[in-house]
mmCIF file of C-alpha atoms in Angstrom:
data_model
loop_
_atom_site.group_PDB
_atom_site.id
_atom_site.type_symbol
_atom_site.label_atom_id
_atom_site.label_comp_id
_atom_site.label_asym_id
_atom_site.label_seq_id
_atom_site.Cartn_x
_atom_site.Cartn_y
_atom_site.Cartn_z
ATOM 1 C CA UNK K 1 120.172 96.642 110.190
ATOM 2 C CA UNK K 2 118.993 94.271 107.257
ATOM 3 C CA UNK K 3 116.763 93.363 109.337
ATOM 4 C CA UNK K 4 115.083 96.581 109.848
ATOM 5 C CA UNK K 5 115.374 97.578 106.389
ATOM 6 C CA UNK K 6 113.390 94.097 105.402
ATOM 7 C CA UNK K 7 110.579 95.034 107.703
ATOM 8 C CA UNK K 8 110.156 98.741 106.801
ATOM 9 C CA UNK K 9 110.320 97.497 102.254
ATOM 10 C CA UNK K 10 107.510 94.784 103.941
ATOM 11 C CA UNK K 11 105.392 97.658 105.560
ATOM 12 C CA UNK K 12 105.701 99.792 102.680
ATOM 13 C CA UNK K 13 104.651 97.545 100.269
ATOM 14 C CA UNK K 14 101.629 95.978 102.878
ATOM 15 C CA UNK K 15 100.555 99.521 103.035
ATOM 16 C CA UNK K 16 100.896 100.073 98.669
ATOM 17 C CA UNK K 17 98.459 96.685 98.832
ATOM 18 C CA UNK K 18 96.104 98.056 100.902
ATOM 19 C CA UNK K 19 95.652 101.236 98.728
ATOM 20 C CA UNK K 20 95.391 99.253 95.659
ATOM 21 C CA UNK K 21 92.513 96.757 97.230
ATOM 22 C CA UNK K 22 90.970 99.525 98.500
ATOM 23 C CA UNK K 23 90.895 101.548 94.988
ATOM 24 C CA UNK K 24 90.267 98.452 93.184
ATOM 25 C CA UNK K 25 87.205 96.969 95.402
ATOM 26 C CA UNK K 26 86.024 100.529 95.795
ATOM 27 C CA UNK K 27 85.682 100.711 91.648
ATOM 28 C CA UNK K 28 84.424 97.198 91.922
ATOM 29 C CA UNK K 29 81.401 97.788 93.853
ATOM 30 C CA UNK K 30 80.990 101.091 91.578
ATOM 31 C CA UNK K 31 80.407 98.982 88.771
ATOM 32 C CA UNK K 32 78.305 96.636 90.316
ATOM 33 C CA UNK K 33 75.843 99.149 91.552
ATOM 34 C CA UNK K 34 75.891 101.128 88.052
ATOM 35 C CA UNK K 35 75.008 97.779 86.246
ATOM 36 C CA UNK K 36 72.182 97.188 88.249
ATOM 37 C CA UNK K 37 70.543 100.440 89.276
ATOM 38 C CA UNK K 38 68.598 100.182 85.851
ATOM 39 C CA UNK K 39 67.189 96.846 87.946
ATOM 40 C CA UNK K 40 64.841 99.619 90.100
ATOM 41 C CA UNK K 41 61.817 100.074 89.212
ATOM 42 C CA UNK K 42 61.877 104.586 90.291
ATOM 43 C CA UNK K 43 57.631 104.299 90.548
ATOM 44 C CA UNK K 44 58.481 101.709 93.613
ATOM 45 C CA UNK K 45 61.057 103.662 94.443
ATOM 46 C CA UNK K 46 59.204 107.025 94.844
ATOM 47 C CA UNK K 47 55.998 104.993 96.605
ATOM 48 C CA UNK K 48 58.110 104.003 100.160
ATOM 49 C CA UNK K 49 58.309 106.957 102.479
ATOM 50 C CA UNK K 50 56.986 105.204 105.897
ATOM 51 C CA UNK K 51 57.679 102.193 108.107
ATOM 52 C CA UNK K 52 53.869 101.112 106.913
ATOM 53 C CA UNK K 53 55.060 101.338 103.425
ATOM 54 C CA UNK K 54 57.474 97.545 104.129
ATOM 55 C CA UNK K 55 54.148 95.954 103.575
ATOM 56 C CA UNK K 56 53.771 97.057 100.308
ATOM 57 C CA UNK K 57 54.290 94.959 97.230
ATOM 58 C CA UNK K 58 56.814 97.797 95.582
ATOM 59 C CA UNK K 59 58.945 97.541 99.014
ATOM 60 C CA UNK K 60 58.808 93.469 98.667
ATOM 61 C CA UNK K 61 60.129 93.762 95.093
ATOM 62 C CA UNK K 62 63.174 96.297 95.860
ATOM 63 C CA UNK K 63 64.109 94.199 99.288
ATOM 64 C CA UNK K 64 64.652 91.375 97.062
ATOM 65 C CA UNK K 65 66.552 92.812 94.206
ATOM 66 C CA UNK K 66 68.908 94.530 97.461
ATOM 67 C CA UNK K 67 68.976 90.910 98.777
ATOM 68 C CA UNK K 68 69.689 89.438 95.077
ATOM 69 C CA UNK K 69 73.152 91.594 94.248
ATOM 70 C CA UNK K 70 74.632 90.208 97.765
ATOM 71 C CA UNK K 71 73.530 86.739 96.980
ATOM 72 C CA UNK K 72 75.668 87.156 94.079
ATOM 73 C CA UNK K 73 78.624 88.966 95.460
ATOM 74 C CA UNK K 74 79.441 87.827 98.106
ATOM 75 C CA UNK K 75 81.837 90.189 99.915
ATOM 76 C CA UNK K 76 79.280 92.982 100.190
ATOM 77 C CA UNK K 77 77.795 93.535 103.707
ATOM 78 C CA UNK K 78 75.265 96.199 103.157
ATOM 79 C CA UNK K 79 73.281 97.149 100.116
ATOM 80 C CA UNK K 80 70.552 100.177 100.587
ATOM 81 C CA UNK K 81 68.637 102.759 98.794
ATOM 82 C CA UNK K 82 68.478 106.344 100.072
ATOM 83 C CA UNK K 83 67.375 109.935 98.548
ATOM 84 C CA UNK K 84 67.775 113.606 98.780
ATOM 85 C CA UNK K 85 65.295 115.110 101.161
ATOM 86 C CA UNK K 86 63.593 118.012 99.683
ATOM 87 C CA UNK K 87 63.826 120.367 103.200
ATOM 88 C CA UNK K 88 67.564 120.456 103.796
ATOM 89 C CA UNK K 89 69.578 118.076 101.536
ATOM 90 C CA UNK K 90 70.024 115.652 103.843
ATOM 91 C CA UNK K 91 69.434 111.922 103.253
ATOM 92 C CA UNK K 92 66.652 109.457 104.220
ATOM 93 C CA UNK K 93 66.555 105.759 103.801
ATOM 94 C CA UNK K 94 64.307 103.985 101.158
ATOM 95 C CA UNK K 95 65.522 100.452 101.091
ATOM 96 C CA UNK K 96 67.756 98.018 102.637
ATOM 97 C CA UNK K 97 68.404 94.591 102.021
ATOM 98 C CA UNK K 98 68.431 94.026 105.880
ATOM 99 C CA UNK K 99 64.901 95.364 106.405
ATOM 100 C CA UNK K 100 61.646 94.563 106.364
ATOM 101 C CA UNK K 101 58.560 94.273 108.223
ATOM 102 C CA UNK K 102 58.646 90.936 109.286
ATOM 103 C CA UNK K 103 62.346 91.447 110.567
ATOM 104 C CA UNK K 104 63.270 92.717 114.066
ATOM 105 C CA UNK K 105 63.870 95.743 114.476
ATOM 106 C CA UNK K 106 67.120 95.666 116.577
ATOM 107 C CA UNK K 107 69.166 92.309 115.227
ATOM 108 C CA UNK K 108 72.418 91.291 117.295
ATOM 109 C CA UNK K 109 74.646 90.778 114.535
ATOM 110 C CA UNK K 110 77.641 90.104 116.621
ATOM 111 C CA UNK K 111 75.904 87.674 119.208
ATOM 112 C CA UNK K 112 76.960 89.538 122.673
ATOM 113 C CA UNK K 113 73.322 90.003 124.421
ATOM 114 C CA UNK K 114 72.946 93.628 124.114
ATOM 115 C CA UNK K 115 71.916 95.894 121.318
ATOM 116 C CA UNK K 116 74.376 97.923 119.562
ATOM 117 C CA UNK K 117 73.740 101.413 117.000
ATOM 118 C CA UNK K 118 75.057 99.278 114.614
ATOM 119 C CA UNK K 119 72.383 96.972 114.849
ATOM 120 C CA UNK K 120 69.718 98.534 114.508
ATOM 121 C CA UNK K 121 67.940 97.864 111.388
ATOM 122 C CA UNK K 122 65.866 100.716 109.131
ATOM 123 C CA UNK K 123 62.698 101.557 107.499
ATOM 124 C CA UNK K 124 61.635 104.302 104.477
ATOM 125 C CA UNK K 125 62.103 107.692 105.832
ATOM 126 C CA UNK K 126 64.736 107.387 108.662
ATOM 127 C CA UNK K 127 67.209 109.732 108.232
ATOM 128 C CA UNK K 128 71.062 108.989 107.841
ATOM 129 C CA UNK K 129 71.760 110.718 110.641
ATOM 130 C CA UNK K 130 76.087 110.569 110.282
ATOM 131 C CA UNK K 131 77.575 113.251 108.676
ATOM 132 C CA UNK K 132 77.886 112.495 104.434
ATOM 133 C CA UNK K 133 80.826 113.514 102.668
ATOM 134 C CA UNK K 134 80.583 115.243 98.960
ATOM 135 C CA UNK K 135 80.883 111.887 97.386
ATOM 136 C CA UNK K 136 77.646 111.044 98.645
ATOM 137 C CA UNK K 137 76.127 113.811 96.709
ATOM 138 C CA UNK K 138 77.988 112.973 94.047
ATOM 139 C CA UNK K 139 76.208 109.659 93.717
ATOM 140 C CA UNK K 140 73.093 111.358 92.207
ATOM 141 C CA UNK K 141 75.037 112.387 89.326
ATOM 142 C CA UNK K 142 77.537 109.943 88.558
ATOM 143 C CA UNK K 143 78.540 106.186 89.190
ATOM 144 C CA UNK K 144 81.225 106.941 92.214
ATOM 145 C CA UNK K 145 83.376 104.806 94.298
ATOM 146 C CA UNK K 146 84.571 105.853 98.345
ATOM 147 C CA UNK K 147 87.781 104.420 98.088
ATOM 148 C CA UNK K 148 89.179 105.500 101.916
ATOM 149 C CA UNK K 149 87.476 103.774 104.641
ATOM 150 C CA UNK K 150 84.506 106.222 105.981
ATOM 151 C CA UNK K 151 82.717 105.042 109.154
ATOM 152 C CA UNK K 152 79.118 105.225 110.540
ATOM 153 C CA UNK K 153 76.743 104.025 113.226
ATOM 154 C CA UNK K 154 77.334 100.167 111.450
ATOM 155 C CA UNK K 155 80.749 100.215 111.044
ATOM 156 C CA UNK K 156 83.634 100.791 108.505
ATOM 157 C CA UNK K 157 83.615 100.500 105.077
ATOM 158 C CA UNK K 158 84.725 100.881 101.403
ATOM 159 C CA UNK K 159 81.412 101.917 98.942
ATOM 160 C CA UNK K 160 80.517 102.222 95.468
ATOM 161 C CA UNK K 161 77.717 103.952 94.876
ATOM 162 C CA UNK K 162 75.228 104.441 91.498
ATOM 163 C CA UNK K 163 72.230 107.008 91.046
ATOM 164 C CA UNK K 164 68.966 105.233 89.871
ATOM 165 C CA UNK K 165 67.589 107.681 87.494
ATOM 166 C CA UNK K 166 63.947 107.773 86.216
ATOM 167 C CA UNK K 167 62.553 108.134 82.790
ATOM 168 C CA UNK K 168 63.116 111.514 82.132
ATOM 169 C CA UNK K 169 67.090 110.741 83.207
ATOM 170 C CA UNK K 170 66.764 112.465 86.721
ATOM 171 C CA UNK K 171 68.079 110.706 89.288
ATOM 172 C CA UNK K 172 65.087 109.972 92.142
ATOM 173 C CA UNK K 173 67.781 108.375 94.208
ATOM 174 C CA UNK K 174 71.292 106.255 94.867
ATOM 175 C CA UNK K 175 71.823 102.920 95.421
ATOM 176 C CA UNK K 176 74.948 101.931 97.873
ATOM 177 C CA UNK K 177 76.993 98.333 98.509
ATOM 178 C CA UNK K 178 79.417 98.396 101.411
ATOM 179 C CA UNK K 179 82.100 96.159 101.798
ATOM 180 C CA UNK K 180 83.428 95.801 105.603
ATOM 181 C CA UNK K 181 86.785 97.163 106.281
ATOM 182 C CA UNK K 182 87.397 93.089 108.220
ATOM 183 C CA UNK K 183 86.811 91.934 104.174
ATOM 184 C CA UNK K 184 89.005 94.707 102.644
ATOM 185 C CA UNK K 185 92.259 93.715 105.230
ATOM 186 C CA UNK K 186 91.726 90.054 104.713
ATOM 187 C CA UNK K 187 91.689 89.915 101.194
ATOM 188 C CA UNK K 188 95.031 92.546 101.126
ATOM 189 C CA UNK K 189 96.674 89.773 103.075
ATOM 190 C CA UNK K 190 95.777 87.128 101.285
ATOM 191 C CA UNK K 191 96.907 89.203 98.105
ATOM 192 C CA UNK K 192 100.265 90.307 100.108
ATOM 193 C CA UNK K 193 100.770 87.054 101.641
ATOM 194 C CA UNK K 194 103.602 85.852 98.784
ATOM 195 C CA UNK K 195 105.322 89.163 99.874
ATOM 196 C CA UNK K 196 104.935 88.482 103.550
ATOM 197 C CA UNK K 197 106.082 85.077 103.159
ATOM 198 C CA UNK K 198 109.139 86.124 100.414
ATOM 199 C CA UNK K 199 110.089 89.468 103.237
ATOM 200 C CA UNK K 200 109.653 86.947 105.658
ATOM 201 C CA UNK K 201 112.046 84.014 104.183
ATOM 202 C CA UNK K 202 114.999 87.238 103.792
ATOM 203 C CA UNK K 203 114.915 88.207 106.981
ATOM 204 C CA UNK K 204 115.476 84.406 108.799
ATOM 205 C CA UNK K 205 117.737 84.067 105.897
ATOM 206 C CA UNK K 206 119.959 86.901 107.400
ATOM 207 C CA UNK K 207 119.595 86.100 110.589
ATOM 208 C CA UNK K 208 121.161 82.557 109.733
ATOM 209 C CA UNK K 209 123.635 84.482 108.367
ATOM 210 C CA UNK K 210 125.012 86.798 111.449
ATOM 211 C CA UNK K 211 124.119 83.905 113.069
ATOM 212 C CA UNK K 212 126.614 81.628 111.456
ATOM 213 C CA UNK K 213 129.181 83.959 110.938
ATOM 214 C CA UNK K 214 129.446 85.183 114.018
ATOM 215 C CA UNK K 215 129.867 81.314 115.385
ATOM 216 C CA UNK K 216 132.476 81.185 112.429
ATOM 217 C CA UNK K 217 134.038 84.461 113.727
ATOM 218 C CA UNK K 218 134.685 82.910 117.614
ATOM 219 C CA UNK K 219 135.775 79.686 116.317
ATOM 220 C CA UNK K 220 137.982 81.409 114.339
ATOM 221 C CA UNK K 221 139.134 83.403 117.378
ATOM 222 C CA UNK K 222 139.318 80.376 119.677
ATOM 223 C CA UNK K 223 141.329 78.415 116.855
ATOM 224 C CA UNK K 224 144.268 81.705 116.399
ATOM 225 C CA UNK K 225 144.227 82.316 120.457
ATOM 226 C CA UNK K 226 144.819 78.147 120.571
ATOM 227 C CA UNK K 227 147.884 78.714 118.358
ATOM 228 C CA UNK K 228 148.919 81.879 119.611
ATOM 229 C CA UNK K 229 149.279 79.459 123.236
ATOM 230 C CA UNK K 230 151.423 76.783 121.466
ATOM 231 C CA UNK K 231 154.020 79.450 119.894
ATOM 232 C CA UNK K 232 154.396 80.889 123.286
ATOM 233 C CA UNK K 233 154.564 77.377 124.902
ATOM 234 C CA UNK K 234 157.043 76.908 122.786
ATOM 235 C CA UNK K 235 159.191 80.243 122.856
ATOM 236 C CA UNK K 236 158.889 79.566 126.756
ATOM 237 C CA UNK K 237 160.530 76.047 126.292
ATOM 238 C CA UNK K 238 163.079 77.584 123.781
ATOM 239 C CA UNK K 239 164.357 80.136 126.436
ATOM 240 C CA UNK K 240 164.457 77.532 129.105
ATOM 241 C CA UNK K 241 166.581 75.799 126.526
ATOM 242 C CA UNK K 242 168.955 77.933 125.937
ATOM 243 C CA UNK K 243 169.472 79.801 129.800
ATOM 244 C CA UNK K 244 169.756 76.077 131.334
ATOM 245 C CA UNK K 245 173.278 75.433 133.093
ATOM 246 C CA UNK K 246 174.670 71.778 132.386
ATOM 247 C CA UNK K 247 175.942 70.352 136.089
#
């Protein structure tokens, strides 16, 4: 039963962890992308609407600014550009730091021979075809962080998102930095691991215990049922004793 109750206080607090990573590298990548947004240069920005447009110097200078904020954080796995399309709301693609025109198109990330969605690298004016939540549109107004893990065509993440805003303050589009949901569970254990190891330690620790006690317990036993023999042996003898006819 202590046991049990050891593994279910471990869960719960594994499962608290992963919450707080996820809030806390959600508001992480937040910040990043609101400190650098103001990095963007909006004329480049509103000059890439075509495959043809990679070739272009302003697409050369926003690929490596996208490429620059991974370089120096490490953890993020995708950092893109994208804006409001003016027909339906949707979103289209300006920039990604994976991109460019002297890049494949398809790229095997995971080395298995074949070509996956995931894979498949993007150009200025492809659509993001998966469905966006509100938070997404909230990102044109407002530094904003997606602190549950959303999915897509390449994969599982947690975001923080940033509008880049123009002169005038309007925002022309939203910059986005994905960490992968592999990073987010690895670096909750590594934060939980003293927990894992301390939840751990108690449970072999009780487990000694019933262990021990219960070898105490039949030793005890063997020890009072040894005894228990000897005064019967012993009674027996007595009786003999005393019923025994002299010849």
């Amino acid at each position: 039963l202590c046991a049990v109750f050891s593994f279910l206080i471990t869960y719960v607090l594994y499962i608290h962890t992963l919450n707080v990573m996820k809030e806390q590298l959600g508001h992480k990548l937040m910040a990043i992308a609101d400190t650098v947004a103001t990095d963007f240069d909006t004329k480049d920005l509103n000059s890439l609407h075509w495959a043809k447009d990679m070739h272009t110097d302003a697409y050369q200078r926003v690929f490596k600014k996208l490429n620059e904020i991974r370089e120096k954080n490490q953890d993020i796995k995708w950092a893109y550009i994208q804006r409001l399309t003016d027909e339906d709301g949707d979103f289209e693609f300006i920039a990604d730091a994976d991109s460019n025109y002297n890049l494949p198109e398809w790229k095997d990330y995971n080395n298995d021979g074949s070509f996956q969605p995931e894979e498949q690298n993007i150009f200025p004016g492809k659509r993001y075809e998966d469905d966006t939540s509100p938070i997404f549109h909230g990102a044109f107004e407002r530094p904003i962080a997606e602190t549950e893990f959303y999915s897509d065509q390449w994969g599982t993440y947690i975001s923080g998102f940033a509008p880049i805003k123009d002169a005038n303050g309007n925002a022309v589009a939203m910059l986005g930095l994905d960490i992968e949901v592999s990073n987010v569970l690895k670096q909750t254990r590594q934060k939980f691991a003293l927990g894992f190891w301390f939840s751990g330690g108690f449970t072999i620790l009780i487990l000694l215990y019933l262990l021990f006690n219960k070898q105490f317990n039949l030793t005890g036993l063997k020890s009072d049922a040894r005894k228990e023999n000897v005064i019967s042996m012993r009674e027996l003898l007595t009786c003999v004793e005393k019923k025994r006819i002299p010849l």
